[in-house]
């Protein structure tokens, strides 16, 4: 029996779900780099100024694994767009 199977999400997990919703709202169909998405998220609301690029990239990767976002590599640039 796994110990964590019926536990509720942690405060960090809840905060990350909120951040994912904001990130999804700022991802376009044309595609944008993580840096461009970070700039849009920070411009949208000052409370998101605490997000760093590595954290944003990790959340984008979670969204990619959940099939919400598509990652396209253009030469050496990784673009994220709505799946």
Coordinates of N, CA and C in Angstrom, one line a residue:
X1 N 0.9 -1.2 0.0 CA 0.0 0.0 0.0 C 0.9 1.2 0.0
X2 N 0.6 2.1 -0.9 CA 1.3 3.4 -1.0 C 0.8 4.4 0.1
X3 N 1.7 5.0 0.8 CA 1.3 6.0 1.8 C 0.6 7.2 1.3
X4 N 1.1 7.7 0.1 CA 0.6 9.0 -0.4 C -0.6 8.9 -1.3
X5 N -1.2 7.7 -1.4 CA -2.3 7.6 -2.4 C -3.6 8.3 -2.1
X6 N -3.8 8.6 -0.8 CA -5.1 9.3 -0.5 C -4.9 10.6 0.2
X7 N -3.7 11.2 0.0 CA -3.4 12.5 0.6 C -3.8 13.6 -0.3
X8 N -4.2 14.7 0.3 CA -4.5 15.9 -0.5 C -3.3 16.6 -1.0
X9 N -3.4 17.4 -2.1 CA -2.2 18.0 -2.7 C -1.6 19.0 -1.7
X10 N -0.3 19.2 -1.7 CA 0.4 20.1 -0.8 C 0.1 21.6 -1.3
X11 N 0.5 22.5 -0.4 CA 0.3 23.9 -0.8 C 1.0 24.3 -2.0
X12 N 2.3 23.8 -2.2 CA 3.1 24.1 -3.4 C 2.4 23.5 -4.6
X13 N 1.8 22.3 -4.5 CA 1.1 21.7 -5.7 C -0.1 22.5 -6.1
X14 N -0.8 23.0 -5.1 CA -2.0 23.9 -5.3 C -1.6 25.2 -6.0
X15 N -0.5 25.8 -5.5 CA 0.0 27.0 -6.1 C 0.5 26.8 -7.6
X16 N 1.1 25.6 -7.8 CA 1.6 25.3 -9.1 C 0.4 25.1 -10.1
X17 N -0.7 24.6 -9.6 CA -1.9 24.4 -10.5 C -2.4 25.8 -10.9
X18 N -2.4 26.7 -10.0 CA -2.8 28.1 -10.3 C -1.8 28.7 -11.3
X19 N -0.6 28.5 -11.1 CA 0.4 29.0 -12.1 C 0.3 28.4 -13.5
X20 N 0.0 27.1 -13.5 CA -0.2 26.4 -14.8 C -1.3 27.1 -15.6
X21 N -2.4 27.4 -14.9 CA -3.6 28.0 -15.5 C -3.2 29.4 -16.1
X22 N -2.4 30.1 -15.4 CA -1.9 31.4 -15.9 C -1.0 31.3 -17.1
X23 N -0.1 30.3 -17.0 CA 0.9 30.0 -18.1 C 0.1 29.6 -19.3
X24 N -0.9 28.7 -19.2 CA -1.7 28.3 -20.3 C -2.4 29.4 -21.0
X25 N -2.8 30.4 -20.2 CA -3.5 31.5 -20.8 C -2.6 32.4 -21.6
X26 N -1.3 32.3 -21.3 CA -0.3 33.1 -22.0 C 0.4 32.4 -23.1
X27 N 0.1 31.1 -23.4 CA 0.7 30.4 -24.4 C -0.2 30.5 -25.7
X28 N 0.5 30.9 -26.8 CA -0.3 31.1 -28.0 C -0.3 29.9 -29.0
X29 N -1.1 30.0 -30.0 CA -1.1 28.9 -31.0 C 0.2 29.0 -31.9
X30 N 0.7 30.2 -32.0 CA 1.9 30.4 -32.9 C 3.2 29.8 -32.3
X31 N 3.2 29.8 -30.9 CA 4.4 29.3 -30.2 C 5.2 30.5 -29.7
X32 N 5.8 30.3 -28.5 CA 6.7 31.3 -27.9 C 7.7 30.6 -27.1
X33 N 8.9 31.2 -26.9 CA 9.9 30.7 -26.1 C 9.5 30.8 -24.6
X34 N 10.2 30.1 -23.7 CA 9.9 30.1 -22.3 C 10.1 31.6 -21.8
X35 N 11.2 32.2 -22.3 CA 11.5 33.6 -21.9 C 10.4 34.5 -22.2
X36 N 9.8 34.4 -23.4 CA 8.7 35.3 -23.9 C 7.5 35.0 -23.0
X37 N 7.2 33.8 -22.8 CA 6.0 33.4 -21.9 C 6.2 34.0 -20.5
X38 N 7.4 33.9 -20.0 CA 7.7 34.4 -18.7 C 7.5 35.9 -18.6
X39 N 7.9 36.6 -19.7 CA 7.7 38.1 -19.7 C 6.2 38.4 -19.8
X40 N 5.4 37.6 -20.5 CA 3.9 37.9 -20.6 C 3.3 37.6 -19.2
X41 N 3.7 36.5 -18.6 CA 3.1 36.2 -17.3 C 3.4 37.3 -16.2
X42 N 4.6 37.7 -16.2 CA 5.0 38.8 -15.3 C 4.3 40.1 -15.6
X43 N 4.1 40.4 -16.9 CA 3.4 41.6 -17.3 C 1.9 41.5 -16.9
X44 N 1.4 40.3 -16.9 CA -0.1 40.2 -16.6 C -0.4 40.5 -15.1
X45 N 0.5 40.2 -14.2 CA 0.2 40.5 -12.8 C 1.5 40.5 -12.0
X46 N 1.7 41.5 -11.2 CA 2.9 41.7 -10.4 C 3.2 40.6 -9.4
X47 N 2.1 39.9 -9.0 CA 2.3 38.8 -8.0 C 3.1 37.6 -8.6
X48 N 3.2 37.5 -9.9 CA 3.9 36.4 -10.5 C 5.4 36.8 -10.8
X49 N 5.9 37.9 -10.2 CA 7.3 38.2 -10.4 C 8.2 37.3 -9.7
X50 N 7.7 36.4 -8.8 CA 8.5 35.5 -8.1 C 8.9 34.3 -9.0
X51 N 8.2 34.1 -10.1 CA 8.5 32.9 -11.0 C 9.9 33.1 -11.6
X52 N 10.7 32.1 -11.6 CA 12.0 32.1 -12.3 C 11.8 31.3 -13.6
X53 N 12.8 31.4 -14.4 CA 12.8 30.7 -15.7 C 12.8 29.2 -15.5
X54 N 13.7 28.7 -14.6 CA 13.7 27.2 -14.4 C 12.4 26.7 -13.9
X55 N 11.7 27.4 -13.0 CA 10.4 27.0 -12.5 C 9.4 27.0 -13.6
X56 N 9.4 28.1 -14.5 CA 8.5 28.1 -15.6 C 8.7 27.0 -16.5
X57 N 10.0 26.7 -16.8 CA 10.3 25.6 -17.7 C 9.8 24.2 -17.2
X58 N 10.0 24.0 -15.9 CA 9.5 22.8 -15.2 C 8.0 22.7 -15.3
X59 N 7.3 23.8 -15.1 CA 5.8 23.8 -15.2 C 5.4 23.5 -16.7
X60 N 6.1 24.1 -17.6 CA 5.8 23.9 -19.1 C 6.0 22.4 -19.4
X61 N 7.0 21.8 -18.8 CA 7.3 20.4 -19.1 C 6.2 19.6 -18.5
X62 N 5.6 19.9 -17.3 CA 4.5 19.2 -16.8 C 3.3 19.3 -17.7
X63 N 3.1 20.5 -18.2 CA 1.9 20.8 -19.1 C 2.1 20.0 -20.4
X64 N 3.4 19.9 -20.9 CA 3.7 19.1 -22.1 C 3.4 17.6 -21.9
X65 N 3.8 17.1 -20.7 CA 3.5 15.7 -20.4 C 2.0 15.5 -20.2
X66 N 1.2 16.5 -19.8 CA -0.2 16.4 -19.7 C -0.9 16.6 -21.0
X67 N -0.1 16.8 -22.1 CA -0.7 17.1 -23.4 C -1.4 18.4 -23.6
X68 N -1.2 19.4 -22.7 CA -1.9 20.6 -22.8 C -1.1 21.6 -23.6
X69 N 0.2 21.4 -23.7 CA 1.1 22.3 -24.4 C 2.0 21.4 -25.3
X70 N 2.4 21.9 -26.5 CA 3.2 21.2 -27.4 C 4.6 21.9 -27.5
X71 N 5.7 21.1 -27.5 CA 7.0 21.7 -27.5 C 7.6 21.4 -28.9
X72 N 7.9 22.5 -29.6 CA 8.5 22.4 -31.0 C 9.9 23.0 -30.9
X73 N 10.9 22.3 -31.5 CA 12.2 22.8 -31.5 C 12.5 23.4 -32.9
X74 N 12.9 24.7 -32.9 CA 13.2 25.4 -34.1 C 14.7 25.7 -34.0
X75 N 15.5 25.0 -34.8 CA 16.9 25.0 -34.7 C 17.3 24.7 -33.2
X76 N 17.8 25.7 -32.5 CA 18.2 25.4 -31.1 C 17.2 26.0 -30.1
X77 N 16.1 26.7 -30.6 CA 15.1 27.4 -29.8 C 13.9 26.4 -29.6
X78 N 13.5 26.3 -28.3 CA 12.4 25.5 -28.0 C 11.2 26.4 -27.9
X79 N 10.2 26.1 -28.7 CA 8.9 26.9 -28.7 C 7.8 26.1 -28.1
X80 N 7.0 26.8 -27.3 CA 5.9 26.1 -26.7 C 4.6 26.7 -27.3
X81 N 3.7 25.8 -27.7 CA 2.4 26.3 -28.2 C 1.3 25.4 -27.7
X82 N 0.0 25.9 -27.8 CA -1.1 25.1 -27.4 C -1.3 23.9 -28.2
X83 N -1.4 22.8 -27.6 CA -1.5 21.5 -28.3 C -2.9 21.3 -28.9

